[in-house]
């Protein structure tokens, strides 16, 4: 097994995803050339729908990091950032983006034309600290960009009160006012309602697609989780909905016909934390022993419905839910969610990625592991790694732990 | 110079666990906090005693089963102490959202150690009319949560609680002024002990001790110290040995930008508003933590503090793995370099102070500074 490897995919729609990824990044550069304002922003919030409704071009530096990992750009980006004094102990997204924007960001070696420079930066106040610091770093690198300093209550999803929603709603309005002011565009609220309706449709499709993974055998595994690209970058557009409809059709068909990921699915696995973007192939590693990763925590970030009758409030709530749902902000809720998923998806064992690049998601894993064992009798294993930096990942250690874990699961499934 | 004794502070610090346990047994509810952004005045006004959770555990064994080894030593030690039963006297933990790790740890504390009240105040980042109203409501929510576990309604006591903490801050700022002028007859670690004591005593008791210390200091002689004046920047320092090493290597600590220092005590101009407004004012106008501000903003503030304190250089003394500080460091360092301000960055890990290695690095740093 290689230290960096692409995953083997079974969905034919996955091939189309490559085009969607390429199209998104090419569209960004095209927009820049045509003078469409380009805004860089953190993922997992309601700003994306506002951008699409106003005809603005969103760019997600965090999402660019997996692309860098897939194309092998990260070592150079890390080197640049670390030479600037950014510690190796910092989140890999932060170091990668810093190295990227201070390097040759649109050079010939950069795939998909690289990222268009920002006219607008949505600087996060809320989310995790590294996400906030990524945007602060961007501000310094692109001093001519217009900065919107966002402010979002950081509250466990189970404790959201009306005053949190009211404040988040005000922030949505403040963002729209800011965008109107700096771009000279106006917000068409009917258009926004339509965008939110399309966004909600994507959420509905997302949940339906994920629910088919409950089938035994599961029609697709975490190796295909790249489909979340449309939830990160295209929410509120027909591109996301059209793609997800095709994925749903294929997944439904496979489920109905009993077509699994592998011929003999013996062990159903759950994955906690962000994947190893430089080695999505590890999701296939379990397959030789009959293991398939059928569910993961991260996909829950888009498992919600938006109230299409109140678009601004819907986007405020989306912003309040998405990140806390999968992070240290709501460990109790996350635990409840993982347990529910493991039950519903008939999970035999769970893999907890102790992720050096993501403390917010790694915090609380031990409590979730204990609850899984105690309440559902589901065993788990910890993999020490990093979602961006392969220097923090040992193939040998991974294989040793996974092999032993799989053997144990296989033994207990065939007493 | 040495007719100042901080023996009583040291004793209070050494005896804190016994004293706090007795206090809790007598029926007083004690609420823990990690971060200096916690509105301790509100906890006090509810009739509870706010106490900072410290990382006292010297050896770590239980904590590895709960948290990764790539979070800061302070919170790992604090959690180990909690798992060891040191904090049985706490009725819960309240904090303001600053650091991701502390945010996660509060849920884990509830699950693994227990208590009746755990709450993170969702602090706003921006200062405007809406965010002030929002923060006011967040404090009302905290008030209700405190009442739910037996707290008094804060409004009858908040004026006196705010005044009490303001008196402490005013006295501490007086000590900082003396430190800037070079007339504070306390070493770095002695001053640190005075500060740490304040995190664990009742504010009423601490105020009395500070008044006495202040009076003693007024009468004390000061000696000139030819060591190089430096400012220390970082989050939490728990082991005074780091400060001793700095001073033994040729430095004289004249100021700080620490959670266990100026950032906890800094007083801002809030006179003329009602007590809740004063707490809100302070939240927005205090020397900010890197988790709640931009590196560029903090670089300018640090340069100002350097001038104010008379420091000739800065020592960044970070908890290992502290994302907010580590993420800001390259930007701040770059801006300091442009101003010709010398600095060095040291990380405190779990293995201890590594005295010899640190001293060698610091001696080199002070030698270079001496040549400039």
XYZ file of C-alpha atoms in Angstrom:
787
model
C 0.000 0.000 0.000
C 1.249 3.461 -0.905
C 1.528 6.381 1.473
C -0.452 8.486 -0.975
C -3.076 6.805 -3.107
C -6.323 7.591 -4.854
C -9.424 5.640 -3.969
C -10.985 3.053 -6.217
C -14.516 4.176 -7.011
C -17.473 2.089 -8.063
C -20.082 4.721 -8.863
C -20.078 5.715 -12.513
C -21.330 9.153 -11.453
C -18.002 9.588 -9.669
C -16.428 10.110 -13.087
C -18.730 13.049 -13.639
C -17.569 14.513 -10.349
C -14.105 15.063 -11.822
C -15.681 17.325 -14.431
C -17.703 19.167 -11.793
C -14.567 19.827 -9.745
C -12.663 21.049 -12.798
C -15.614 23.142 -13.928
C -15.920 24.838 -10.531
C -12.313 25.950 -10.437
C -12.217 26.946 -14.100
C -15.421 28.918 -13.571
C -13.725 30.804 -10.747
C -10.872 31.923 -12.975
C -13.280 32.703 -15.772
C -15.402 34.812 -13.410
C -12.343 36.756 -12.358
C -11.452 37.503 -15.956
C -14.987 38.691 -16.654
C -14.973 40.985 -13.642
C -17.412 38.978 -11.505
C -16.498 39.687 -7.859
C -14.714 36.720 -6.302
C -15.120 36.064 -2.577
C -13.067 33.646 -0.499
C -14.903 32.176 2.464
C -14.953 29.333 4.950
C -17.193 26.351 4.172
C -20.219 25.103 6.113
C -22.304 28.251 6.375
C -25.058 30.140 4.588
C -22.865 32.602 2.715
C -22.621 30.315 -0.327
C -26.331 30.623 -1.107
C -26.132 34.416 -0.731
C -23.221 34.502 -3.177
C -24.985 32.387 -5.762
C -28.195 34.397 -5.383
C -26.270 37.623 -6.043
C -24.303 36.237 -8.969
C -20.992 36.400 -7.113
C -18.241 33.807 -7.331
C -17.475 31.897 -4.127
C -14.088 30.281 -3.498
C -13.394 27.931 -0.596
C -9.717 27.858 0.341
C -10.315 24.956 2.728
C -11.785 22.923 -0.101
C -8.779 23.742 -2.279
C -6.582 21.901 0.217
C -7.894 18.414 -0.679
C -7.271 19.321 -4.321
C -3.693 20.263 -3.412
C -3.363 16.965 -1.526
C -4.735 14.983 -4.456
C -2.349 16.696 -6.896
C 0.675 16.436 -4.601
C 1.100 20.186 -4.061
C 1.046 20.032 -0.292
C 4.728 19.260 0.445
C 5.814 22.447 -1.324
C 3.035 24.487 0.276
C 3.952 23.172 3.716
C 7.585 24.022 3.125
C 6.751 27.617 2.230
C 4.487 28.039 5.275
C 6.929 26.381 7.640
C 9.768 28.541 6.336
C 7.601 31.557 7.173
C 7.475 30.326 10.762
C 4.155 28.446 10.796
C 4.567 25.521 13.164
C 4.162 21.945 11.979
C 1.778 21.553 14.898
C -0.753 23.804 13.164
C -3.681 22.519 11.117
C -2.649 21.281 7.676
C -5.349 23.335 5.943
C -3.865 26.485 7.456
C -0.305 25.596 6.479
C -1.280 24.407 3.021
C -3.282 27.508 2.106
C -0.652 29.808 3.571
C 2.053 28.118 1.501
C -0.159 28.155 -1.557
C -1.032 31.869 -1.463
C 2.530 32.904 -0.663
C 3.904 30.612 -3.370
C 3.362 30.563 -7.095
C -0.389 30.243 -6.729
C -1.268 30.355 -10.420
C 1.910 28.835 -11.813
C 1.956 26.347 -14.657
C 2.337 23.400 -12.303
C -0.848 24.338 -10.435
C -3.820 22.284 -11.625
C -7.116 23.745 -12.800
C -5.558 27.186 -13.174
C -5.301 27.624 -9.403
C -7.543 29.960 -7.450
C -8.577 33.422 -8.647
C -7.405 36.177 -6.305
C -10.128 37.433 -3.963
C -11.970 40.732 -4.305
C -13.817 39.934 -1.102
C -12.792 37.944 1.979
C -15.381 36.640 4.398
C -13.299 36.498 7.517
C -14.672 33.978 9.941
C -15.599 34.777 13.508
C -16.988 31.411 14.508
C -16.041 27.941 13.363
C -12.675 26.641 14.492
C -9.635 28.764 15.303
C -7.552 27.514 12.325
C -10.394 28.403 9.935
C -10.431 31.907 11.410
C -6.665 32.196 11.128
C -6.706 31.019 7.488
C -8.897 33.980 6.635
C -6.743 36.368 8.672
C -3.707 35.146 6.722
C -5.561 35.794 3.481
C -6.387 39.331 4.587
C -2.710 40.087 4.955
C -1.760 38.475 1.638
C -4.517 40.276 -0.300
C -4.687 43.741 1.262
C -6.838 45.163 -1.540
C -9.696 42.741 -0.903
C -12.806 43.979 0.881
C -13.050 42.288 4.252
C -16.274 41.210 5.914
C -15.651 40.284 9.544
C -18.304 37.689 10.202
C -19.578 36.859 13.662
C -21.390 33.651 14.415
C -22.453 32.269 17.798
C -20.482 29.139 18.687
C -23.150 27.103 20.442
C -23.869 23.388 20.807
C -26.723 22.592 18.423
C -28.820 21.344 21.324
C -28.535 24.697 23.066
C -29.415 27.070 20.249
C -31.726 29.773 21.618
C -33.785 32.398 19.860
C -31.213 35.091 20.599
C -28.503 33.109 18.812
C -30.757 32.791 15.768
C -31.670 36.495 15.911
C -28.005 37.445 15.967
C -27.130 35.063 13.134
C -30.049 36.464 11.083
C -28.716 39.990 11.640
C -25.306 38.824 10.485
C -26.864 37.437 7.291
C -28.488 40.812 6.614
C -25.251 42.604 7.439
C -23.426 40.359 4.959
C -25.962 41.097 2.223
C -25.705 44.851 2.879
C -21.920 44.600 2.746
C -21.929 42.643 -0.509
C -24.367 45.101 -2.108
C -22.128 47.958 -1.048
C -18.812 46.572 -2.269
C -20.062 44.963 -5.488
C -22.726 47.464 -6.523
C -25.116 44.546 -6.975
C -28.497 44.146 -5.339
C -30.106 41.171 -3.692
C -33.150 39.782 -5.439
C -34.950 38.113 -2.527
C -37.120 36.007 -4.849
C -33.922 34.685 -6.379
C -32.528 34.018 -2.895
C -35.670 32.065 -2.004
C -35.182 29.976 -5.139
C -31.512 29.370 -4.318
C -32.430 28.277 -0.787
C -35.106 25.998 -2.226
C -32.493 24.406 -4.491
C -30.091 24.181 -1.569
C -32.728 22.447 0.513
C -33.357 20.060 -2.369
C -29.646 19.197 -2.325
C -29.888 18.475 1.424
C -32.902 16.255 0.831
C -31.063 14.367 -1.919
C -27.971 14.133 0.273
C -29.946 12.481 3.071
C -31.646 10.101 0.634
C -28.320 9.097 -0.926
C -26.792 8.512 2.500
C -29.797 6.506 3.650
C -29.216 3.940 0.880
C -25.960 3.081 2.574
C -28.076 1.309 5.179
C -28.649 -1.457 2.630
C -26.652 -4.621 3.027
C -24.495 -4.725 1.016
C -24.024 -0.983 0.932
C -24.178 0.434 -2.608
C -21.194 2.734 -2.048
C -18.534 3.429 0.553
C -16.554 6.320 1.992
C -14.236 5.939 -1.001
C -16.875 7.929 -2.903
C -17.265 10.641 -0.289
C -15.778 13.126 -2.741
C -19.386 13.641 -3.829
C -19.613 16.042 -0.885
C -17.748 18.477 -3.155
C -21.088 19.676 -4.512
C -22.397 20.254 -0.973
C -19.345 22.336 -0.136
C -19.052 24.360 -3.324
C -22.299 24.137 -5.255
C -25.083 24.269 -2.707
C -27.869 26.446 -4.045
C -27.175 25.603 -7.691
C -28.790 23.213 -10.141
C -25.345 21.694 -10.685
C -25.483 20.173 -7.187
C -29.072 18.996 -7.514
C -28.640 17.528 -11.019
C -25.512 15.672 -9.949
C -27.019 14.385 -6.707
C -30.126 13.189 -8.581
C -27.901 11.105 -10.834
C -25.994 9.767 -7.846
C -29.288 8.917 -6.154
C -30.553 7.069 -9.228
C -27.372 5.033 -9.433
C -27.249 4.321 -5.722
C -30.920 3.342 -5.652
C -30.399 1.006 -8.578
C -27.389 -0.620 -6.983
C -29.204 -1.026 -3.660
C -32.275 -2.505 -5.339
C -30.176 -5.008 -7.227
C -28.045 -5.889 -4.253
C -24.863 -4.573 -5.870
C -22.359 -3.848 -3.169
C -18.917 -2.295 -3.116
C -17.319 -5.719 -2.952
C -18.653 -9.137 -3.707
C -18.782 -10.387 -0.163
C -19.395 -7.607 2.348
C -18.530 -9.100 5.716
C -17.751 -6.154 7.945
C -19.492 -2.787 7.977
C -17.309 0.033 9.245
C -17.831 3.606 10.463
C -15.219 6.360 9.976
C -14.918 9.297 12.375
C -13.094 12.517 11.428
C -11.906 13.974 8.125
C -10.487 11.536 5.529
C -6.818 11.453 4.601
C -7.089 13.617 1.503
C -3.701 12.473 0.214
C -4.684 8.832 0.607
C -8.346 8.210 -0.084
C -7.185 4.752 -1.103
C -7.138 3.643 2.516
C -10.932 3.385 2.323
C -10.343 0.498 -0.086
C -7.754 -1.125 2.156
C -10.415 -2.785 4.315
C -11.982 -4.433 1.294
C -9.454 -7.253 0.979
C -10.722 -8.481 4.342
C -14.357 -7.958 3.452
C -14.652 -4.578 5.173
C -16.513 -1.578 3.786
C -16.733 1.897 5.298
C -20.464 2.488 5.054
C -20.886 5.672 7.085
C -18.902 8.562 8.489
C -19.359 11.537 10.801
C -18.372 14.221 8.352
C -21.277 13.714 5.965
C -23.661 14.798 8.730
C -22.562 18.400 8.241
C -25.049 18.641 5.361
C -27.753 16.484 6.866
C -30.352 19.132 7.525
C -33.361 20.741 5.904
C -33.742 24.438 5.158
C -37.019 26.275 5.738
C -37.699 27.593 2.247
C -40.398 29.931 3.573
C -37.860 31.879 5.589
C -34.637 31.859 3.534
C -32.547 34.181 5.692
C -33.419 32.336 8.885
C -32.748 29.046 7.090
C -29.244 30.213 6.154
C -28.649 31.500 9.689
C -29.601 28.110 11.093
C -27.481 26.294 8.534
C -24.555 28.427 9.680
C -25.280 27.623 13.324
C -25.610 23.875 12.702
C -23.091 22.702 10.149
C -19.757 23.020 11.910
C -20.916 22.455 15.528
C -22.683 19.263 14.473
C -19.426 17.518 13.587
C -16.976 19.187 15.993
C -16.045 19.804 19.608
C -18.779 22.432 19.914
C -21.390 19.680 20.267
C -19.647 16.547 21.509
C -22.825 15.283 23.173
C -24.852 15.716 19.998
C -22.063 14.209 17.913
C -22.013 11.175 20.186
C -25.753 10.768 19.885
C -25.482 11.100 16.105
C -22.655 8.551 15.775
C -24.483 6.039 17.958
C -27.681 6.480 15.968
C -25.811 6.078 12.675
C -23.947 3.007 13.864
C -27.235 1.416 14.862
C -29.079 2.331 11.687
C -26.224 1.446 9.357
C -25.635 -1.901 11.100
C -22.049 -1.087 11.906
C -19.699 -3.834 13.115
C -16.723 -1.659 13.985
C -15.638 1.964 13.994
C -12.404 3.651 12.969
C -11.493 6.813 14.798
C -9.005 8.958 12.962
C -7.059 10.813 15.658
C -6.313 13.744 13.418
C -3.309 15.914 14.228
C -4.635 18.535 11.838
C -8.069 18.716 13.425
C -8.221 18.986 17.183
C -11.894 20.135 17.191
C -13.066 16.847 15.686
C -10.546 14.690 17.539
C -11.682 16.037 20.918
C -14.432 13.839 22.291
C -13.568 10.750 20.261
C -12.660 8.777 23.379
C -16.083 9.415 24.918
C -17.815 8.419 21.706
C -15.716 5.241 21.499
C -16.606 4.284 25.049
C -20.312 4.916 24.448
C -20.240 2.820 21.268
C -18.701 -0.092 23.141
C -20.851 0.275 26.233
C -24.225 1.032 24.697
C -24.030 -0.864 21.406
C -21.161 -3.292 21.931
C -19.420 -1.893 18.846
C -15.624 -2.061 19.053
C -13.377 0.567 17.545
C -9.776 1.290 16.670
C -7.793 4.545 16.672
C -5.687 5.520 13.670
C -3.102 8.235 14.301
C -2.860 10.356 11.201
C -3.511 13.775 9.699
C -6.004 14.816 7.044
C -3.423 16.907 5.181
C 0.118 16.123 6.273
C 1.297 12.652 5.269
C 4.366 13.108 7.465
C 2.036 12.416 10.390
C 0.812 9.156 8.890
C 2.552 5.806 9.125
C 1.367 3.197 6.677
C 2.978 0.418 8.715
C 1.205 1.473 11.895
C -2.076 1.867 10.021
C -1.851 -1.605 8.510
C -0.838 -3.244 11.769
C -3.727 -1.724 13.664
C -6.321 -2.228 10.947
C -5.291 -5.824 10.246
C -5.554 -6.750 13.916
C -8.860 -4.916 14.240
C -10.323 -6.561 11.151
C -9.186 -10.001 12.288
C -10.871 -9.414 15.619
C -14.091 -8.299 13.905
C -14.034 -11.244 11.525
C -13.494 -13.656 14.395
C -16.362 -12.214 16.373
C -18.692 -12.151 13.353
C -18.111 -15.878 12.757
C -17.983 -17.435 16.201
C 15.438 45.079 48.409
C 14.085 41.878 49.932
C 11.872 43.058 52.723
C 8.843 42.044 50.709
C 7.450 38.655 51.522
C 5.012 36.774 49.361
C 4.967 33.899 51.831
C 1.243 34.286 52.474
C 0.484 34.111 48.768
C 2.634 31.021 48.435
C 0.938 29.388 51.411
C -2.503 30.190 50.054
C -1.540 28.677 46.721
C -0.073 25.561 48.326
C -3.147 25.066 50.498
C -5.737 25.866 47.877
C -7.121 22.366 47.393
C -7.686 21.791 51.104
C -9.221 25.230 51.575
C -11.482 24.965 48.560
C -12.617 21.460 49.532
C -13.542 22.705 53.011
C -15.347 25.656 51.508
C -17.334 23.399 49.187
C -18.183 21.100 52.099
C -19.464 24.106 54.027
C -22.020 24.634 51.246
C -20.365 27.268 49.094
C -20.599 26.415 45.415
C -17.353 26.756 43.504
C -17.349 27.135 39.735
C -14.240 26.473 37.684
C -13.081 28.291 34.575
C -10.193 27.853 32.138
C -10.142 31.106 30.278
C -9.765 34.720 31.261
C -12.742 35.660 29.041
C -15.068 34.006 31.559
C -17.350 36.618 33.173
C -16.277 35.817 36.729
C -18.095 38.869 38.105
C -21.413 37.274 37.116
C -20.502 33.951 38.744
C -19.546 35.839 41.907
C -22.718 37.930 41.854
C -24.748 34.706 41.746
C -23.225 33.798 45.093
C -20.715 31.294 43.741
C -16.961 31.391 43.899
C -15.121 31.395 40.586
C -11.822 29.512 40.625
C -9.440 29.056 37.771
C -8.724 25.449 36.899
C -4.992 24.891 36.993
C -2.945 22.050 35.590
C -1.358 20.770 38.761
C -0.862 17.113 37.855
C 2.828 16.359 37.633
C 2.584 12.970 36.009
C 0.090 12.203 33.314
C -1.398 8.744 33.034
C -5.201 8.804 32.933
C -5.543 11.647 30.473
C -4.124 9.694 27.531
C -7.245 7.575 27.456
C -9.327 10.706 26.928
C -7.588 13.366 24.890
C -4.949 13.343 22.155
C -1.339 14.114 22.994
C -1.362 17.060 20.589
C -3.299 19.476 22.785
C -1.665 21.909 25.169
C 0.045 20.600 28.319
C -2.019 22.978 30.463
C -5.362 21.430 29.531
C -3.967 17.897 29.597
C -2.649 18.469 33.118
C -5.876 20.163 34.189
C -7.947 17.239 32.924
C -5.614 14.736 34.567
C -6.031 16.660 37.830
C -9.781 16.486 37.387
C -9.678 12.756 36.669
C -7.561 12.333 39.812
C -10.336 13.891 41.870
C -8.544 17.145 42.631
C -11.541 19.189 41.535
C -14.257 17.374 43.418
C -15.044 20.713 45.012
C -16.165 22.194 41.696
C -19.879 22.360 40.960
C -19.143 22.799 37.286
C -17.227 24.807 34.712
C -18.176 27.988 32.900
C -16.115 29.595 30.174
C -16.196 32.019 27.322
C -15.595 30.492 23.894
C -11.991 31.119 22.976
C -9.987 27.967 22.420
C -11.307 24.918 20.540
C -9.706 22.493 22.999
C -11.246 24.077 26.086
C -14.563 24.146 24.256
C -14.386 20.394 23.748
C -12.999 19.700 27.182
C -15.997 21.195 28.970
C -18.253 18.444 27.538
C -15.649 15.830 28.384
C -15.374 17.138 31.945
C -19.125 16.839 32.331
C -19.059 13.277 31.001
C -16.010 11.969 32.856
C -15.700 14.023 36.022
C -19.175 15.410 36.525
C -20.810 18.423 38.060
C -24.100 20.235 37.796
C -23.392 23.195 35.534
C -21.314 23.297 32.357
C -21.696 26.214 30.011
C -19.736 28.015 27.322
C -20.708 31.649 26.837
C -20.822 32.235 23.053
C -18.869 35.477 22.924
C -19.227 37.805 19.946
C -16.201 38.904 17.930
C -17.411 42.223 16.558
C -18.151 45.315 18.610
C -21.377 47.012 17.529
C -24.844 47.718 18.923
C -26.177 44.307 17.849
C -23.255 42.347 19.283
C -23.489 44.228 22.581
C -27.185 43.423 22.837
C -26.407 39.830 21.953
C -23.696 39.579 24.618
C -26.035 41.114 27.179
C -28.570 38.368 26.388
C -25.828 35.731 26.600
C -25.076 36.992 30.118
C -28.784 36.847 30.979
C -28.758 33.224 29.825
C -25.776 32.565 32.089
C -27.618 34.231 34.984
C -30.569 31.877 34.454
C -28.299 28.840 34.286
C -26.667 29.871 37.538
C -30.078 30.333 39.151
C -31.043 26.843 38.014
C -28.293 25.416 40.205
C -29.136 27.534 43.220
C -27.573 30.864 42.321
C -29.025 34.163 43.413
C -30.369 36.542 40.827
C -27.300 38.551 39.975
C -28.854 41.985 39.809
C -28.769 42.641 43.540
C -25.052 41.833 43.781
C -23.578 42.620 40.400
C -22.602 46.196 41.281
C -20.553 45.095 44.277
C -19.070 42.088 42.449
C -17.936 44.231 39.542
C -16.560 46.849 41.948
C -14.678 44.142 43.837
C -12.964 42.799 40.738
C -12.311 46.332 39.520
C -10.527 47.073 42.803
C -8.365 43.988 42.345
C -7.586 44.952 38.770
C -6.745 48.509 39.790
C -4.272 47.272 42.406
C -2.756 44.811 39.964
C -2.420 47.499 37.334
C -0.627 49.579 39.953
C 1.850 46.739 40.378
C 2.246 46.514 36.612
C 3.002 50.261 36.490
C 5.709 49.771 39.095
C 7.053 46.876 37.086
C 7.243 49.075 34.001
C 9.141 51.697 35.983
C 11.472 49.115 37.451
C 10.266 49.772 40.996
C 8.479 46.485 41.664
C 10.624 44.619 44.154
C 9.426 41.191 43.051
C 11.088 38.691 40.776
C 9.205 37.296 37.814
C 8.289 34.115 39.617
C 7.259 35.963 42.797
C 4.931 38.199 40.807
C 3.630 35.094 39.076
C 2.844 33.535 42.465
C 0.903 36.657 43.452
C -1.102 36.374 40.232
C -1.745 32.630 40.496
C -2.995 33.057 44.062
C -5.686 35.382 42.785
C -7.134 32.596 40.666
C -7.870 30.410 43.656
C -8.784 32.708 46.550
C -12.060 34.479 47.131
C -11.806 37.976 45.630
C -12.551 39.494 49.042
C -9.603 37.699 50.622
C -7.339 38.336 47.668
C -8.109 42.050 47.693
C -7.056 42.241 51.347
C -3.794 40.470 50.592
C -3.113 42.693 47.600
C -3.707 45.838 49.674
C -1.231 44.624 52.264
C 1.296 43.718 49.565
C 0.842 47.121 47.962
C 1.450 48.882 51.277
C 4.567 46.774 51.879
C 5.841 47.582 48.411
C 5.352 51.330 48.956
C 7.758 51.132 51.855
C 10.241 48.811 50.221
C 13.516 49.740 48.625
C 14.232 48.919 45.047
C 17.545 47.942 43.658
C 18.704 48.612 40.174
C 18.850 45.541 38.000
C 21.089 45.617 34.969
C 19.554 42.616 33.252
C 17.920 43.134 29.865
C 14.266 44.216 30.151
C 11.932 41.860 28.288
C 8.236 41.343 27.757
C 6.734 37.843 27.818
C 3.892 36.929 25.506
C 1.865 33.747 25.506
C -1.154 32.072 27.024
C -0.865 30.284 30.332
C 2.301 29.880 32.354
C 1.926 27.613 35.331
C 5.475 26.737 36.279
C 7.456 29.712 37.602
C 10.687 27.916 36.731
C 10.409 29.290 33.186
C 10.482 32.798 34.593
C 13.414 31.961 36.861
C 15.333 30.656 33.860
C 14.677 33.853 31.915
C 15.922 35.959 34.789
C 18.891 33.673 35.466
C 19.880 33.919 31.811
C 20.195 37.680 31.855
C 16.636 38.908 31.463
C 14.443 41.109 33.599
C 10.720 40.610 33.046
C 9.161 44.061 32.897
C 5.843 43.248 31.305
C 3.654 40.521 29.946
C 0.882 39.660 27.561
C -0.363 36.490 29.231
C -3.658 34.848 30.196
C -1.984 34.347 33.555
C -1.018 37.988 33.665
C -1.994 41.279 32.138
C -4.763 39.904 29.926
C -6.572 38.632 33.010
C -6.200 41.775 35.052
C -6.186 44.572 32.546
C -8.633 47.276 33.477
C -10.282 49.328 30.796
C -12.022 52.653 31.085
C -15.620 51.711 31.821
C -16.558 54.265 34.469
C -20.031 55.760 34.167
C -21.902 52.719 32.887
C -24.010 50.273 34.832
C -22.185 47.134 35.982
C -23.360 44.861 33.171
C -22.357 47.490 30.635
C -18.966 47.694 32.315
C -18.465 43.947 31.870
C -19.514 44.254 28.230
C -17.258 47.282 27.718
C -14.338 45.404 29.150
C -15.009 42.421 26.924
C -14.661 44.558 23.827
C -11.871 46.857 24.917
C -9.516 44.490 26.708
C -6.126 43.438 25.433
C -7.343 40.614 23.210
C -6.329 36.999 23.130
C -5.174 35.710 19.713
C -8.247 33.473 19.605
C -10.352 36.608 19.383
C -8.305 38.982 17.294
C -6.030 39.364 14.309
C -2.275 38.934 14.499
C -1.718 42.366 12.975
C -3.844 44.000 15.686
C -1.987 42.134 18.387
C 1.396 42.966 16.884
C 0.613 46.680 17.214
C -0.634 46.198 20.777
C 2.502 44.245 21.657
C 4.698 46.979 20.247
C 2.794 49.471 22.395
C 3.204 47.294 25.471
C 6.894 46.933 24.722
C 7.306 50.705 24.643
C 5.140 51.177 27.740
C 7.048 48.588 29.750
C 10.488 49.656 28.588
C 11.210 46.176 27.255
C 13.979 45.831 24.715
C 12.787 42.517 23.385
C 10.046 39.895 23.563
C 10.026 36.306 24.659
C 7.160 34.281 23.231
C 6.559 31.553 25.761
C 3.894 29.284 24.316
C 2.082 26.211 25.500
C 3.009 23.583 22.923
C 0.216 23.002 20.369
C -1.496 26.313 21.198
C -3.068 27.081 17.824
C -4.127 30.720 18.399
C -0.634 31.788 19.456
C 1.271 29.602 16.999
C -0.877 30.814 14.102
C -0.260 34.484 14.927
C 3.411 34.130 15.715
C 4.930 34.378 12.195
C 2.978 37.561 11.441
C 3.827 39.186 14.765
C 7.461 38.142 14.510
C 7.676 39.593 11.026
C 6.191 42.912 12.170
C 8.483 43.054 15.211
C 11.497 42.346 12.989
C 10.507 45.242 10.756
C 10.600 47.487 13.819
C 13.973 46.107 14.861
C 12.509 44.464 17.959
C 14.304 41.286 18.971
C 12.275 38.238 19.943
C 12.621 34.551 20.639
C 9.979 31.825 20.733
C 10.031 29.015 23.293
C 7.494 26.250 23.676
C 6.557 24.630 26.971
C 5.902 20.933 26.553
C 4.903 18.207 28.963
C 8.393 16.996 29.577
C 9.251 19.922 31.827
C 11.361 22.986 31.498
C 14.514 21.430 29.999
C 16.381 23.972 32.051
C 19.825 23.680 30.507
C 18.662 23.876 26.900
C 16.380 26.824 27.591
C 19.050 28.707 29.493
C 21.536 28.249 26.642
C 19.056 29.576 24.083
C 18.112 32.503 26.293
C 21.711 33.397 27.098
C 22.373 33.519 23.354
C 19.307 35.707 22.868
C 20.358 38.182 25.558
C 23.911 38.229 24.258
C 22.689 39.191 20.797
C 20.405 41.844 22.301
C 23.286 43.265 24.280
C 25.206 43.896 21.087
C 22.408 45.871 19.450
